[in-house]
């Protein structure tokens, strides 16, 4: 990630420097050595000079190339290059061979680093090629390299982007990697949700079921409130008072005895004195008479 970030910054720098293309050696362009092919295929830059090439690949911006930066110029540790090494020991030998060869050709003072002056002395044509051992200069991730090289070369038009067009070995490998990634994601999802891998895969392949519209909720029951007793028509309010009064014991008998009547029914007790039936609205005083 650090290398890619540095490359992105340096590419902008090279685009600015490329305006000075008059410094470019015509012999280098004619020979089309590794540096020219690398800049054209990996960076899509056709016009550059020695200084811009050096600055682009000085990844840590310390003014010199060290062994790691030389190896990065040739993409030694890219996954494509690693695939062409049978094991880590062979791969390290390849990396050492690339760095040692370049330093022997360019590092004049033998300090194990290349300065911009040392590189300018040999020029971009002085960089050797290691294509035969798989050091082809790839910088970016596998997905980006696929589109940068294979997709642009073989599938750059609508006619070459049909399903029938993706038949190259690179296509098969590329989509197989995608299938493996999706399988790993399905396995993690299945483990998390407690389902099978096949169920997790089908959940992503099958279109989501259309949701049924929410059922209309039943209207709330209508509450009918009765007329409060104080507002009822007397005919309605006292229509059953006669029947209820029959259940009352005579005045002076039963449990009620001589208790003062309070309700209309109690006031209908048989033999109840008249004064108990009538209630004056106002209290009378002796002074009223």
Coordinates of C-alpha atoms in Angstrom, one line a residue:
X1 CA 0.0 0.0 0.0
X2 CA 2.9 2.3 0.8
X3 CA 4.5 1.6 -2.6
X4 CA 1.3 2.2 -4.5
X5 CA 0.7 5.5 -2.7
X6 CA 4.2 6.7 -3.6
X7 CA 3.7 5.6 -7.2
X8 CA 0.5 7.6 -7.4
X9 CA 2.3 10.8 -6.2
X10 CA 5.2 10.2 -8.5
X11 CA 3.0 9.6 -11.6
X12 CA 1.7 13.2 -11.2
X13 CA 5.3 14.4 -11.0
X14 CA 6.2 12.6 -14.2
X15 CA 3.3 14.0 -16.1
X16 CA 4.6 17.5 -15.2
X17 CA 8.2 16.7 -16.1
X18 CA 7.2 15.0 -19.4
X19 CA 6.5 18.4 -20.9
X20 CA 10.3 18.7 -21.2
X21 CA 10.4 15.8 -23.7
X22 CA 13.2 17.5 -25.6
X23 CA 15.7 16.0 -23.1
X24 CA 14.6 12.5 -24.2
X25 CA 17.3 10.6 -26.1
X26 CA 16.1 9.6 -29.6
X27 CA 18.4 6.5 -29.5
X28 CA 16.5 5.3 -26.4
X29 CA 13.2 5.6 -28.2
X30 CA 14.6 3.7 -31.2
X31 CA 15.9 0.9 -29.1
X32 CA 12.7 0.6 -27.1
X33 CA 14.5 -0.8 -24.1
X34 CA 13.1 -2.0 -20.8
X35 CA 12.5 1.5 -19.4
X36 CA 10.5 2.6 -22.4
X37 CA 8.4 -0.5 -22.5
X38 CA 7.9 -0.3 -18.7
X39 CA 6.7 3.3 -18.8
X40 CA 4.4 2.6 -21.7
X41 CA 2.8 -0.5 -20.4
X42 CA 2.8 0.0 -16.6
X43 CA 2.3 3.8 -16.4
X44 CA 0.8 4.7 -19.8
X45 CA 3.5 7.4 -20.2
X46 CA 5.2 7.6 -23.6
X47 CA 7.1 10.9 -23.1
X48 CA 9.7 11.1 -20.3
X49 CA 13.3 11.8 -19.6
X50 CA 15.9 10.2 -17.4
X51 CA 15.3 12.5 -14.4
X52 CA 11.5 11.9 -14.4
X53 CA 12.0 8.2 -14.6
X54 CA 14.4 8.3 -11.6
X55 CA 12.1 10.5 -9.5
X56 CA 9.1 8.3 -10.3
X57 CA 10.9 5.2 -8.9
X58 CA 12.5 6.9 -5.9
X59 CA 9.6 5.6 -3.8
X60 CA 10.8 7.0 -0.4
X61 CA 12.0 10.3 -1.9
X62 CA 15.4 10.1 -0.3
X63 CA 17.3 10.9 -3.6
X64 CA 18.7 7.4 -4.3
X65 CA 17.5 4.0 -5.4
X66 CA 18.2 1.2 -2.9
X67 CA 17.9 -2.5 -3.5
X68 CA 14.2 -2.6 -2.7
X69 CA 13.4 0.2 -5.1
X70 CA 15.4 -1.5 -7.9
X71 CA 13.4 -4.7 -7.3
X72 CA 10.2 -2.6 -7.4
X73 CA 11.2 -1.2 -10.8
X74 CA 11.1 -4.8 -12.1
X75 CA 8.1 -5.9 -10.1
X76 CA 10.2 -8.7 -8.6
X77 CA 7.9 -9.3 -5.6
X78 CA 4.6 -8.9 -7.5
X79 CA 2.3 -11.9 -7.4
X80 CA 2.8 -12.6 -11.1
X81 CA 6.5 -12.8 -10.6
X82 CA 6.2 -14.9 -7.5
X83 CA 4.2 -17.5 -9.4
X84 CA 7.1 -18.0 -11.7
X85 CA 9.4 -19.0 -8.8
X86 CA 9.0 -22.6 -7.5
X87 CA 9.7 -21.6 -3.9
X88 CA 10.9 -18.8 -1.7
X89 CA 14.5 -19.6 -2.1
X90 CA 14.4 -19.4 -5.8
X91 CA 12.4 -16.2 -5.6
X92 CA 15.0 -14.6 -3.4
X93 CA 17.8 -15.6 -5.8
X94 CA 15.9 -13.9 -8.6
X95 CA 15.5 -10.7 -6.5
X96 CA 19.2 -10.7 -5.6
X97 CA 20.1 -11.3 -9.3
X98 CA 18.1 -8.3 -10.5
X99 CA 19.4 -5.9 -7.8
X100 CA 23.0 -7.1 -8.2
X101 CA 23.0 -6.8 -12.0
X102 CA 21.6 -3.2 -11.9
X103 CA 23.9 -2.1 -9.2
X104 CA 26.9 -3.5 -11.1
X105 CA 25.9 -1.5 -14.2
X106 CA 24.9 1.8 -12.6
X107 CA 26.4 2.1 -9.1
X108 CA 29.8 3.5 -9.9
X109 CA 30.9 4.2 -6.4
X110 CA 29.9 0.8 -5.1
X111 CA 27.9 2.0 -2.1
X112 CA 24.9 -0.2 -2.9
X113 CA 22.7 2.7 -4.0
X114 CA 22.1 4.5 -7.3
X115 CA 22.0 8.3 -7.4
X116 CA 20.3 10.4 -10.0
X117 CA 23.7 11.4 -11.4
X118 CA 24.8 7.7 -11.7
X119 CA 21.6 6.9 -13.5
X120 CA 21.9 9.8 -15.8
X121 CA 25.4 8.6 -16.8
X122 CA 24.0 5.4 -18.2
X123 CA 20.6 6.7 -19.2
X124 CA 17.3 4.7 -19.4
X125 CA 18.7 2.5 -22.1
X126 CA 21.3 1.3 -19.5
X127 CA 18.6 -0.6 -17.6
X128 CA 18.7 -4.3 -18.5
X129 CA 15.6 -6.5 -19.1
X130 CA 14.7 -9.6 -17.0
X131 CA 11.6 -10.7 -18.8
X132 CA 13.0 -14.2 -19.2
X133 CA 12.8 -14.8 -15.4
X134 CA 9.4 -13.2 -14.9
X135 CA 10.6 -9.7 -13.7
X136 CA 8.2 -7.8 -16.0
X137 CA 7.8 -4.7 -13.9
X138 CA 4.3 -5.1 -12.6
X139 CA 3.4 -2.7 -9.8
X140 CA -0.3 -2.9 -9.1
X141 CA -2.7 -5.4 -7.5
X142 CA -3.9 -8.4 -9.6
X143 CA -7.2 -6.8 -10.4
X144 CA -5.6 -3.6 -11.7
X145 CA -2.9 -5.5 -13.7
X146 CA -5.6 -7.6 -15.4
X147 CA -7.4 -4.5 -16.6
X148 CA -4.2 -2.6 -17.3
X149 CA -2.7 -5.3 -19.6
X150 CA -5.1 -8.0 -20.6
X151 CA -8.5 -6.2 -20.6
X152 CA -7.1 -3.2 -22.6
X153 CA -5.4 -5.4 -25.1
X154 CA -8.1 -8.0 -25.7
X155 CA -11.4 -6.6 -24.4
X156 CA -11.4 -2.9 -25.2
X157 CA -14.4 -2.8 -27.5
X158 CA -18.1 -3.9 -27.0
X159 CA -17.6 -6.7 -29.5
X160 CA -14.8 -8.2 -27.4
X161 CA -16.7 -7.8 -24.1
X162 CA -19.3 -10.5 -24.7
X163 CA -19.4 -13.7 -22.6
X164 CA -18.1 -15.7 -25.6
X165 CA -15.0 -13.4 -25.8
X166 CA -13.6 -14.2 -22.4
X167 CA -11.9 -17.4 -23.4
X168 CA -8.2 -16.7 -22.8
X169 CA -6.3 -18.5 -20.0
X170 CA -6.0 -15.1 -18.3
X171 CA -9.8 -14.7 -18.3
X172 CA -10.3 -18.2 -16.9
X173 CA -7.8 -17.6 -14.1
X174 CA -9.2 -14.1 -13.4
X175 CA -12.8 -15.3 -13.0
X176 CA -11.7 -18.4 -11.1
X177 CA -10.1 -16.1 -8.5
X178 CA -13.4 -14.1 -8.2
X179 CA -15.3 -17.4 -7.7
X180 CA -12.9 -18.4 -5.0
X181 CA -13.2 -15.1 -3.2
X182 CA -17.0 -15.3 -3.4
X183 CA -16.9 -18.8 -2.0
X184 CA -14.8 -17.7 1.0
X185 CA -17.3 -14.9 1.7
X186 CA -20.2 -17.4 1.5
X187 CA -18.4 -19.7 4.0
X188 CA -17.9 -16.9 6.5
X189 CA -21.5 -15.7 6.1
X190 CA -22.8 -19.3 6.5
X191 CA -20.7 -19.8 9.7
X192 CA -22.0 -16.5 11.1
X193 CA -25.6 -17.2 10.3
X194 CA -25.6 -20.9 11.1
X195 CA -26.6 -22.0 7.6
X196 CA -25.0 -24.1 4.9
X197 CA -22.7 -22.5 2.3
X198 CA -25.1 -23.4 -0.5
X199 CA -27.9 -21.6 1.3
X200 CA -25.7 -18.5 1.7
X201 CA -24.8 -18.6 -2.0
X202 CA -28.5 -19.0 -3.1
X203 CA -29.4 -16.1 -0.9
X204 CA -27.3 -13.9 -3.1
X205 CA -28.2 -15.5 -6.4
X206 CA -32.0 -15.5 -5.9
X207 CA -33.8 -12.2 -6.3
X208 CA -35.3 -11.0 -3.0
X209 CA -39.0 -11.9 -2.7
X210 CA -41.4 -9.1 -3.2
X211 CA -42.8 -7.9 0.0
X212 CA -46.5 -8.1 0.4
X213 CA -48.2 -4.7 1.0
X214 CA -49.0 -4.2 4.6
X215 CA -52.5 -5.3 5.5
X216 CA -54.9 -2.5 6.3
X217 CA -55.4 -2.4 10.0
X218 CA -59.0 -2.7 11.3
X219 CA -60.5 0.6 12.3
X220 CA -60.6 1.1 16.1
X221 CA -64.0 0.1 17.6
X222 CA -66.4 2.9 17.9
X223 CA -67.1 3.8 21.4
X224 CA -70.7 4.9 22.1
X225 CA -71.0 6.8 25.4
X226 CA -74.4 6.8 27.1
X227 CA -76.2 9.9 28.3
X228 CA -75.1 10.6 31.9
X229 CA -78.0 10.1 34.5
X230 CA -78.2 13.8 35.3
X231 CA -79.0 14.6 31.6
X232 CA -81.4 11.8 31.0
X233 CA -85.1 12.4 30.3
X234 CA -87.0 11.7 33.6
X235 CA -89.4 9.3 31.7
X236 CA -86.4 7.2 30.8
X237 CA -84.5 7.7 34.0
X238 CA -87.4 6.5 36.2
X239 CA -89.2 4.1 34.0
X240 CA -88.4 1.1 36.2
X241 CA -88.6 2.8 39.5
X242 CA -92.0 1.3 40.3
X243 CA -90.7 -2.3 39.9
X244 CA -87.6 -1.5 42.0
X245 CA -89.7 0.1 44.8
X246 CA -91.6 -3.2 45.3
X247 CA -88.4 -4.7 46.5
X248 CA -88.1 -2.2 49.3
X249 CA -89.5 -3.1 52.8
X250 CA -92.1 -0.9 54.4
X251 CA -91.1 2.2 56.3
X252 CA -89.9 1.1 59.8
X253 CA -89.4 -2.6 58.9
X254 CA -86.5 -4.6 57.5
X255 CA -82.9 -3.7 57.6
X256 CA -83.5 -0.2 56.5
X257 CA -85.9 0.5 59.3
X258 CA -86.3 4.2 59.8
X259 CA -83.2 5.2 57.9
X260 CA -83.6 8.4 55.9
X261 CA -84.2 7.6 52.3
X262 CA -81.4 8.8 49.9
X263 CA -82.3 7.4 46.5
X264 CA -85.5 7.8 44.5
X265 CA -86.3 4.1 45.0
X266 CA -85.9 4.4 48.8
X267 CA -88.2 7.4 48.7
X268 CA -90.9 5.1 47.2
X269 CA -91.1 2.8 50.3
X270 CA -94.6 2.1 51.4
X271 CA -95.9 4.2 54.4
X272 CA -92.9 6.6 54.1
X273 CA -94.0 9.9 55.8
X274 CA -94.6 12.7 53.4
X275 CA -91.9 14.9 54.9
X276 CA -89.4 12.3 54.0
X277 CA -90.5 12.3 50.4
X278 CA -90.1 16.1 49.9
X279 CA -86.7 17.7 50.0
X280 CA -86.6 21.5 50.1
X281 CA -84.2 23.2 47.8
X282 CA -83.4 25.8 50.5
X283 CA -82.9 25.3 54.1
X284 CA -85.5 27.2 56.0
X285 CA -84.8 29.2 59.2
X286 CA -87.2 30.2 62.0
X287 CA -86.9 33.8 60.8
X288 CA -88.7 32.8 57.6
X289 CA -92.0 32.2 59.3

